[in-house]
């Protein structure tokens, strides 16, 4: 992951509102009895005003911002609070006017802002997860689907993505993306050898970095939209494709508030249908839902998706309403795809560096090997977690010198496990680079400059290793001629043998062609396992259902079963 502190240029907007002013305003906001709760809600409200269809000053909004009866302690506080909010609003307007790919982390609003009751329970979001457009990133074809077809994904984080958490469908919910509780269940404890200071384990609660990201920001944003409901309804009627993204943010507010807590008292709460003053809110909500119903759904949003989705939405709405560029939904969706690719790269880059530094030297997996191993497990729907094979991943003799290194690797592993789930949830499309597994291709030169380098071999070999560990019944599915067809490119990459010329070495052009087929191969193989209930442990297959040792192999090779898929090396 890119170290933004070392690489980014000076902020383009930080001078518009300083940290000292922020601290002063935060103190004054305590007096806003019935007004904005914190910077999250204030920023969300002002962001909605900054991109609203009709531009307006803050003059008409002071009662909303301060509440009906603010409890000022000094006579100069009202004027000072207004002056600070005016400056903050100027910063917000400047922020949404600049492309998030140009502005970088400064384009992300304070989604981690929280109320006083929550502030001891949360950590700030790591803005390194936001990768700007100048970073290395997989090329994305124009017009590719946004993360509604997946993706964050990703990060722009998957808007990324990835869909908030997007995962391979699982009727039993036994193999969802890794959650904080899954990490807690590992039960690691500190165990330091005082003689050599080597750390072999660590506290499970060190992983608990979850927080209610975006709750108050979303509420403030939706509240401001509802106060200008008629204008926003006209926008949605003119460009229905925007409803998909605005409705996602709208519903995310409901999801956050349904959990209870500080949001229960926010003015952005869903109103009562019996209150006449709430008619605009309800009408806008109905319009968003009506238009969204016919559009591809947006997956559930997590903090990774919000970090990228919100800046992209705000900037494109600003362009539509301030620069009058017309329809912006297509540009917005392309921003999201680019952001997902950035997120995917950032997640992979961080883990790649950590594995090279701490795992590969100990005999563990590199990132391409890990991707192949986990891709097979996730595609097959195995009832496993990313920590079930730590010895294989990290190396049997791995001992940690520093607990911080262990925490960093484990956290990155959890993030990559989820990213693979997001990737597999996408529709296989050779033109969609978000469908591709990690293949260690050079970023600084053309892969053709090294035609003999075995690109994709580590992925393929680890994929097959994982398959060999499947239950016997799952491996027998690969005797199906069609399944064997989709497995063949992976086997060719693993063995370095051509599929086009029998007995020939796999040439560079064919190798790259097989890599291009990987998304479809994995998707098709996943379909075989999914159709059979997944590669889970099941009752042993009855012997009479298997072919005899001397019978023709069901795969159609013409060989006897004992010489083909019944051979010990294929079954054991």
XYZ file of C-alpha atoms in Angstrom:
572
model
C 0.000 0.000 0.000
C 1.276 3.451 -0.841
C 2.537 5.535 2.050
C 0.558 8.688 1.386
C 2.437 10.710 3.994
C 5.647 10.254 2.034
C 4.320 10.652 -1.491
C 1.428 13.084 -1.639
C 1.720 16.753 -2.478
C 0.628 19.425 0.008
C -3.125 19.493 0.505
C -5.109 21.714 -1.830
C -7.851 22.438 0.685
C -6.403 22.066 4.194
C -5.642 25.791 4.384
C -9.347 26.559 4.005
C -10.110 25.179 7.444
C -7.332 24.448 9.920
C -7.125 21.830 12.649
C -7.177 24.579 15.240
C -10.426 25.929 13.814
C -11.833 22.425 13.846
C -11.075 22.030 17.529
C -12.678 25.378 18.267
C -15.803 24.534 16.291
C -16.062 21.142 17.970
C -16.142 22.883 21.344
C -18.845 25.269 20.166
C -20.931 22.419 18.739
C -21.513 21.177 22.272
C -23.869 24.143 22.606
C -25.911 23.100 19.514
C -28.713 21.589 21.566
C -30.924 19.903 18.976
C -28.627 20.853 16.103
C -25.701 19.084 14.443
C -24.249 16.396 16.691
C -20.690 16.231 15.402
C -18.491 16.916 12.392
C -19.849 13.839 10.647
C -23.425 15.061 10.595
C -22.364 18.672 9.947
C -20.198 17.623 7.015
C -22.912 15.397 5.568
C -25.453 18.196 5.760
C -23.117 20.777 4.187
C -22.000 18.299 1.513
C -25.599 17.817 0.420
C -26.037 21.602 0.223
C -22.819 21.948 -1.776
C -24.035 19.577 -4.491
C -27.762 20.379 -4.294
C -29.679 21.141 -7.509
C -30.294 24.708 -6.296
C -27.335 26.569 -4.826
C -28.027 28.492 -1.633
C -26.223 30.317 1.144
C -26.202 29.146 4.730
C -28.447 32.004 5.864
C -31.651 29.965 5.753
C -30.069 26.968 7.459
C -28.808 28.426 10.750
C -31.811 27.189 12.804
C -31.276 23.705 11.383
C -27.545 23.738 12.097
C -27.760 25.210 15.602
C -31.060 23.774 16.772
C -33.996 25.771 18.136
C -32.361 26.776 21.426
C -28.550 26.598 21.371
C -26.983 26.975 24.799
C -24.355 29.655 24.200
C -21.984 30.425 27.057
C -20.753 33.775 25.719
C -22.243 36.565 23.677
C -19.628 36.266 20.964
C -20.085 32.518 20.445
C -23.006 32.706 17.932
C -21.082 34.964 15.561
C -17.922 32.901 15.942
C -19.785 29.646 15.286
C -21.304 31.139 12.127
C -17.922 32.333 10.925
C -16.351 28.911 11.472
C -19.183 27.069 9.744
C -18.976 29.465 6.801
C -15.277 28.646 6.483
C -15.977 24.949 6.832
C -18.656 25.172 4.147
C -16.161 26.876 1.832
C -13.797 23.957 2.371
C -16.578 21.432 1.669
C -17.494 23.190 -1.582
C -13.854 23.222 -2.659
C -13.537 19.531 -1.784
C -16.463 18.362 -3.909
C -15.356 20.552 -6.839
C -12.111 18.598 -7.282
C -11.994 15.069 -8.656
C -11.316 12.613 -5.827
C -8.590 11.038 -7.944
C -6.850 14.395 -8.069
C -7.506 15.390 -4.473
C -6.721 12.014 -2.934
C -7.420 11.334 0.760
C -8.607 14.920 1.330
C -11.699 14.103 -0.739
C -12.942 11.712 1.959
C -15.326 13.427 4.418
C -15.136 12.632 8.154
C -16.986 9.339 7.916
C -15.462 8.180 11.178
C -16.822 11.148 13.102
C -18.790 9.999 16.108
C -20.711 11.129 19.126
C -19.114 11.511 22.526
C -20.433 8.138 23.692
C -18.688 6.343 20.861
C -15.356 8.055 20.712
C -13.598 5.619 23.027
C -14.744 2.609 21.012
C -13.467 3.454 17.562
C -10.329 4.030 15.559
C -9.972 6.525 12.718
C -10.085 5.152 9.231
C -6.743 4.550 7.574
C -6.700 7.046 4.744
C -3.913 5.066 3.090
C -6.705 2.821 1.815
C -7.607 5.595 -0.604
C -5.283 5.354 -3.583
C -5.227 8.216 -6.033
C -5.346 7.856 -9.785
C -1.607 8.382 -10.178
C -0.896 5.140 -8.345
C -0.279 1.920 -10.192
C -3.652 0.508 -11.075
C -5.049 -2.130 -13.356
C -6.420 -0.657 -16.567
C -10.196 -0.673 -16.624
C -12.119 -0.712 -19.848
C -14.413 2.299 -20.302
C -18.016 1.455 -19.712
C -17.288 -1.504 -17.456
C -19.918 -2.248 -14.890
C -19.829 -0.458 -11.560
C -19.699 -2.251 -8.243
C -23.391 -3.001 -8.478
C -22.400 -5.932 -10.682
C -20.026 -7.106 -8.139
C -16.402 -4.266 -5.661
C -14.234 -2.321 -3.837
C -14.501 -2.147 -4.179
C -13.161 -1.853 -3.402
C -11.467 0.938 -2.188
C -11.570 4.605 -4.436
C -11.711 1.823 -2.078
C -13.718 -0.949 -3.972
C -16.099 1.662 -4.466
C -14.081 -0.410 -3.422
C -15.799 -1.961 -4.494
C -15.851 -4.233 -2.786
C -19.622 -3.802 -3.044
C -19.585 -3.191 0.545
C -19.012 -6.600 1.567
C -19.749 -8.693 -1.463
C -19.433 -12.408 -1.082
C -20.095 -15.580 -2.981
C -23.665 -16.622 -2.336
C -23.975 -19.275 0.306
C -27.358 -20.523 1.371
C -26.031 -21.751 4.695
C -24.116 -18.560 5.493
C -21.214 -20.732 6.592
C -18.529 -19.042 4.522
C -19.202 -15.330 4.458
C -16.525 -12.677 4.339
C -14.385 -12.518 7.407
C -15.893 -10.435 10.197
C -14.301 -9.045 13.340
C -15.828 -11.863 15.394
C -14.114 -14.413 13.145
C -10.757 -12.869 13.947
C -11.607 -12.731 17.632
C -12.388 -16.446 17.538
C -8.743 -17.195 16.796
C -8.061 -16.744 20.486
C -4.457 -15.583 20.172
C -2.747 -14.496 23.349
C 0.555 -12.796 23.960
C 3.306 -15.333 24.448
C 6.705 -13.676 24.446
C 9.882 -15.620 24.973
C 11.860 -13.434 27.351
C 15.116 -14.943 26.156
C 14.874 -13.926 22.520
C 11.870 -11.571 22.471
C 10.239 -13.641 19.763
C 6.502 -13.346 19.598
C 4.550 -16.439 18.635
C 1.055 -15.067 19.122
C -0.829 -11.921 20.003
C -3.948 -10.578 21.634
C -7.162 -11.271 19.772
C -8.617 -7.922 20.784
C -5.817 -6.179 18.910
C -7.785 -6.972 15.762
C -10.896 -5.137 16.837
C -10.621 -2.068 14.617
C -14.280 -1.905 13.703
C -16.311 1.273 14.103
C -19.594 2.695 12.974
C -18.228 4.428 9.926
C -20.376 6.974 8.163
C -23.383 6.828 10.458
C -23.706 10.481 11.354
C -22.401 11.678 7.979
C -25.063 9.680 6.152
C -27.769 10.984 8.449
C -26.723 14.610 7.904
C -26.528 14.099 4.137
C -29.977 12.528 3.934
C -31.498 15.143 6.225
C -30.313 17.963 3.949
C -31.602 16.126 0.872
C -35.017 15.712 2.466
C -35.233 19.451 3.117
C -34.892 20.038 -0.639
C -36.871 16.971 -1.634
C -38.729 18.472 -4.604
C -35.497 19.559 -6.293
C -33.899 16.160 -5.790
C -36.979 14.367 -7.098
C -36.723 16.331 -10.336
C -33.057 15.324 -10.635
C -33.907 11.641 -10.219
C -36.743 11.884 -12.748
C -34.356 13.500 -15.250
C -31.549 10.980 -14.699
C -32.930 7.796 -13.146
C -29.556 6.022 -13.095
C -28.472 8.302 -10.249
C -31.172 6.770 -8.072
C -29.107 3.614 -7.759
C -26.329 5.357 -5.860
C -28.363 7.916 -3.935
C -30.751 5.229 -2.775
C -27.805 3.132 -1.608
C -26.662 5.988 0.631
C -30.235 6.642 1.737
C -30.769 3.030 2.770
C -27.346 2.840 4.396
C -28.584 5.483 6.826
C -31.540 3.287 7.735
C -29.225 0.328 8.253
C -27.000 2.323 10.602
C -29.908 3.705 12.572
C -31.596 0.349 12.974
C -28.741 -0.725 15.203
C -29.790 1.812 17.832
C -27.343 4.048 19.637
C -26.701 7.741 19.101
C -28.459 7.848 15.753
C -31.806 7.342 17.423
C -31.929 11.050 18.206
C -30.757 12.438 14.872
C -33.097 14.599 12.795
C -32.367 12.411 9.779
C -34.326 9.531 11.258
C -37.122 8.189 9.083
C -40.194 10.322 9.822
C -43.735 9.420 10.633
C -46.126 9.284 7.706
C -48.666 11.136 9.818
C -46.542 14.284 10.077
C -47.332 16.744 7.248
C -43.871 18.313 7.407
C -42.378 14.937 6.564
C -44.150 14.641 3.225
C -41.071 15.742 1.274
C -38.893 13.138 2.971
C -41.338 10.345 2.206
C -41.897 11.486 -1.375
C -38.148 11.586 -2.098
C -37.684 8.187 -0.500
C -40.475 6.763 -2.653
C -38.951 8.278 -5.804
C -35.527 6.802 -5.052
C -36.960 3.363 -4.385
C -39.191 3.432 -7.447
C -36.349 4.220 -9.842
C -33.871 1.923 -8.079
C -36.197 -1.027 -8.358
C -35.530 -1.397 -12.083
C -31.759 -0.899 -11.787
C -29.031 -3.304 -10.837
C -28.843 -3.399 -7.034
C -25.909 -2.030 -5.105
C -24.414 -4.455 -2.581
C -24.392 -3.696 1.123
C -22.002 -0.856 1.883
C -19.055 -1.194 4.244
C -16.531 1.457 5.223
C -14.241 0.516 2.346
C -16.937 1.180 -0.220
C -18.119 4.382 1.454
C -14.625 5.874 1.439
C -14.642 5.737 -2.339
C -18.325 5.924 -3.219
C -19.159 9.109 -1.335
C -16.412 11.329 -2.851
C -17.286 10.070 -6.355
C -21.016 10.722 -5.887
C -20.437 14.190 -4.466
C -18.052 15.268 -7.211
C -20.268 14.093 -10.055
C -23.344 15.724 -8.519
C -21.339 18.939 -8.173
C -20.426 18.753 -11.871
C -24.049 18.174 -12.808
C -25.459 21.039 -10.776
C -22.631 23.583 -10.823
C -20.920 22.986 -14.162
C -24.190 21.947 -15.834
C -22.521 19.058 -17.653
C -25.771 17.159 -18.096
C -26.041 13.458 -17.275
C -23.268 12.227 -14.992
C -24.351 8.702 -14.051
C -22.049 7.093 -16.613
C -19.063 9.137 -15.412
C -19.945 8.292 -11.818
C -20.037 4.583 -12.549
C -16.690 4.769 -14.322
C -15.229 6.623 -11.318
C -16.462 3.814 -9.112
C -14.900 1.128 -11.297
C -11.602 3.014 -11.294
C -11.849 3.350 -7.550
C -12.522 -0.364 -7.174
C -9.406 -1.125 -9.190
C -7.416 1.245 -7.001
C -8.744 -0.466 -3.912
C -7.943 -3.898 -5.288
C -4.421 -2.785 -6.058
C -3.969 -1.178 -2.637
C -5.127 -4.292 -0.763
C -2.961 -6.585 -2.886
C 0.043 -4.273 -2.740
C -0.060 -4.058 1.046
C -0.295 -7.819 1.524
C 2.320 -8.482 -1.160
C 4.828 -6.303 0.671
C 4.025 -7.867 4.034
C 4.350 -11.419 2.709
C 7.661 -10.637 1.014
C 8.999 -9.115 4.221
C 7.707 -11.551 6.842
C 6.390 -14.761 5.272
C 8.257 -15.725 2.093
C 11.671 -15.722 3.851
C 10.250 -18.215 6.356
C 9.147 -20.590 3.605
C 5.567 -19.335 3.399
C 3.475 -18.331 0.416
C 3.910 -15.353 -1.833
C 0.787 -13.440 -2.844
C 0.252 -15.260 -6.139
C 0.412 -18.626 -4.390
C -1.955 -17.436 -1.685
C -4.382 -16.117 -4.290
C -4.480 -19.447 -6.092
C -4.988 -21.419 -2.893
C -7.749 -19.202 -1.529
C -9.434 -18.724 -4.904
C -9.951 -22.475 -5.160
C -11.302 -22.677 -1.618
C -13.679 -19.754 -2.029
C -14.832 -20.807 -5.500
C -15.668 -24.249 -4.142
C -17.604 -22.904 -1.170
C -15.455 -24.692 1.394
C -16.453 -24.243 5.013
C -13.114 -22.729 5.957
C -11.732 -19.437 7.219
C -8.545 -17.665 6.099
C -6.853 -18.838 9.289
C -7.504 -22.558 8.895
C -4.250 -23.091 6.957
C -1.897 -20.653 8.646
C 0.900 -23.193 8.851
C 0.802 -23.713 5.094
C 0.468 -19.983 4.386
C 3.076 -18.674 6.826
C 5.466 -21.624 6.813
C 5.662 -24.398 9.397
C 8.534 -22.815 11.296
C 7.333 -19.206 11.252
C 8.047 -17.331 14.490
C 7.210 -13.662 14.849
C 9.825 -11.270 16.140
C 7.335 -8.467 16.699
C 3.666 -8.669 17.647
C 2.972 -5.620 15.481
C 4.221 -7.473 12.397
C 1.939 -10.411 13.198
C -1.052 -8.125 13.626
C -0.332 -6.354 10.338
C -0.061 -9.612 8.392
C -3.166 -11.163 9.938
C -5.241 -8.068 9.332
C -4.047 -7.873 5.726
C -4.812 -11.567 5.221
C -8.362 -11.013 6.460
C -8.798 -8.096 4.067
C -7.510 -10.101 1.114
C -9.763 -13.047 1.929
C -12.720 -10.681 1.702
C -11.364 -9.141 -1.506
C -11.281 -12.571 -3.160
C -14.910 -13.082 -2.165
C -15.775 -9.744 -3.757
C -13.901 -10.681 -6.911
C -15.615 -14.044 -7.278
C -19.010 -12.376 -6.846
C -18.446 -10.431 -10.073
C -19.666 -11.758 -13.366
C -16.726 -13.292 -15.219
C -15.760 -10.850 -17.961
C -12.369 -10.798 -19.679
C -12.674 -7.024 -20.149
C -13.274 -6.439 -16.423
C -9.898 -6.388 -14.733
C -11.567 -6.640 -11.331
C -12.354 -10.266 -12.178
C -8.709 -11.300 -12.419
C -6.693 -13.016 -9.702
C -3.342 -11.637 -8.643
C -0.664 -12.664 -11.121
C 2.820 -11.332 -10.449
C 3.222 -9.353 -13.663
C 5.854 -6.604 -13.808
C 4.470 -3.099 -13.383
C 7.509 -1.253 -14.676
C 7.900 -2.930 -18.059
C 6.179 -5.110 -20.651
C 5.850 -8.774 -19.573
C 6.954 -9.699 -23.104
C 10.414 -8.445 -22.160
C 10.709 -11.609 -20.072
C 8.943 -14.197 -22.245
C 10.400 -17.186 -20.383
C 9.142 -16.088 -16.983
C 6.425 -18.554 -15.827
C 3.644 -16.039 -15.281
C 0.651 -17.605 -13.545
C 2.467 -20.774 -12.495
C 2.371 -20.045 -8.764
C -1.346 -19.270 -8.912
C -2.164 -22.415 -10.866
C -0.067 -24.765 -8.746
C -1.557 -23.462 -5.501
C -5.056 -23.683 -6.976
C -4.455 -27.366 -7.766
C -2.934 -27.986 -4.332
C -6.133 -26.659 -2.771
C -8.235 -28.867 -5.060
C -6.225 -31.906 -4.013
C -7.200 -31.141 -0.412
C -10.906 -31.105 -1.255
C -13.108 -33.991 -0.136
C -12.962 -36.938 -2.520
C -16.518 -36.342 -3.674
C -15.625 -32.784 -4.753
C -12.606 -33.952 -6.724
C -14.694 -36.529 -8.524
C -16.763 -33.690 -9.974
C -13.731 -32.819 -12.073
C -14.160 -36.063 -13.992
C -17.006 -34.337 -15.817
C -15.699 -33.602 -19.332
C -16.853 -29.989 -19.191
C -15.280 -29.421 -15.779
C -12.088 -31.007 -17.072
C -12.171 -28.549 -19.980
C -12.249 -25.565 -17.605
C -9.554 -27.041 -15.380
C -7.212 -27.655 -18.315
C -5.911 -24.048 -18.637
C -5.018 -24.035 -14.938
C -3.212 -27.357 -15.301
C -1.359 -26.055 -18.353
C -0.154 -22.989 -16.455
C 0.930 -25.192 -13.560
C 2.836 -27.654 -15.740
C 4.093 -25.195 -18.356
C 2.793 -27.404 -21.168
C 0.976 -26.194 -24.248
C -2.660 -27.063 -24.847
C -2.350 -26.166 -28.526
C 0.705 -28.267 -29.352
C 0.895 -31.593 -27.537
C 4.185 -32.035 -25.740
C 5.383 -28.499 -26.466
C 6.483 -25.988 -23.868
C 3.941 -23.311 -23.021
C 4.890 -20.262 -25.101
C 4.526 -16.681 -23.876
C 1.552 -15.747 -26.053
C -0.389 -18.863 -25.138
C 0.491 -18.397 -21.465
C -0.914 -14.869 -21.471
C -3.990 -16.129 -23.284
C -4.574 -18.748 -20.588
C -4.211 -16.105 -17.882
C -6.892 -14.105 -19.684
C -9.184 -17.151 -19.409
C -8.745 -17.539 -15.644
C -11.840 -15.549 -14.553
C -14.110 -17.672 -16.733
C -12.351 -20.912 -15.774
C -12.737 -20.219 -12.064
C -16.353 -19.121 -12.493
C -17.274 -22.259 -14.438
C -15.530 -24.561 -11.960
C -17.276 -22.764 -9.134
C -20.543 -23.497 -10.878
C -19.847 -27.237 -10.753
C -19.129 -27.180 -7.044
C -22.040 -24.871 -6.276
C -24.467 -27.079 -8.190
C -23.412 -30.022 -6.059
C -23.719 -28.122 -2.801
C -20.140 -26.939 -2.593
C -16.926 -28.815 -1.881
C -17.935 -29.494 1.709
C -17.374 -32.568 3.782
C -20.259 -34.923 3.028
C -21.069 -38.556 3.553
C -18.640 -40.785 1.614
C -19.762 -41.693 -1.880
C -21.109 -45.241 -1.951
C -18.669 -47.636 -3.552
C -21.176 -49.006 -6.040
C -21.592 -45.502 -7.468
C -17.950 -45.428 -8.534
C -16.622 -47.006 -11.739
C -14.656 -50.223 -11.456
C -10.858 -49.972 -11.557
C -10.776 -51.499 -15.037
C -13.831 -49.669 -16.344
C -13.417 -46.753 -18.785
C -12.865 -43.476 -16.927
C -16.032 -41.340 -16.964
C -14.008 -38.302 -18.054
C -13.929 -39.650 -21.611
C -10.163 -39.967 -21.911
C -10.398 -43.571 -23.122
C -8.147 -44.767 -20.295
C -9.089 -47.192 -17.581
C -10.348 -45.539 -14.410
C -7.356 -46.818 -12.388
C -4.991 -45.158 -14.879
C -6.830 -41.860 -15.021
C -8.999 -40.174 -12.369
C -8.889 -43.311 -10.213
C -5.106 -43.238 -9.982
C -3.804 -42.830 -6.411
C -2.046 -39.594 -7.219
C -5.362 -38.100 -8.344
C -7.466 -39.365 -5.441
C -5.206 -39.264 -2.386
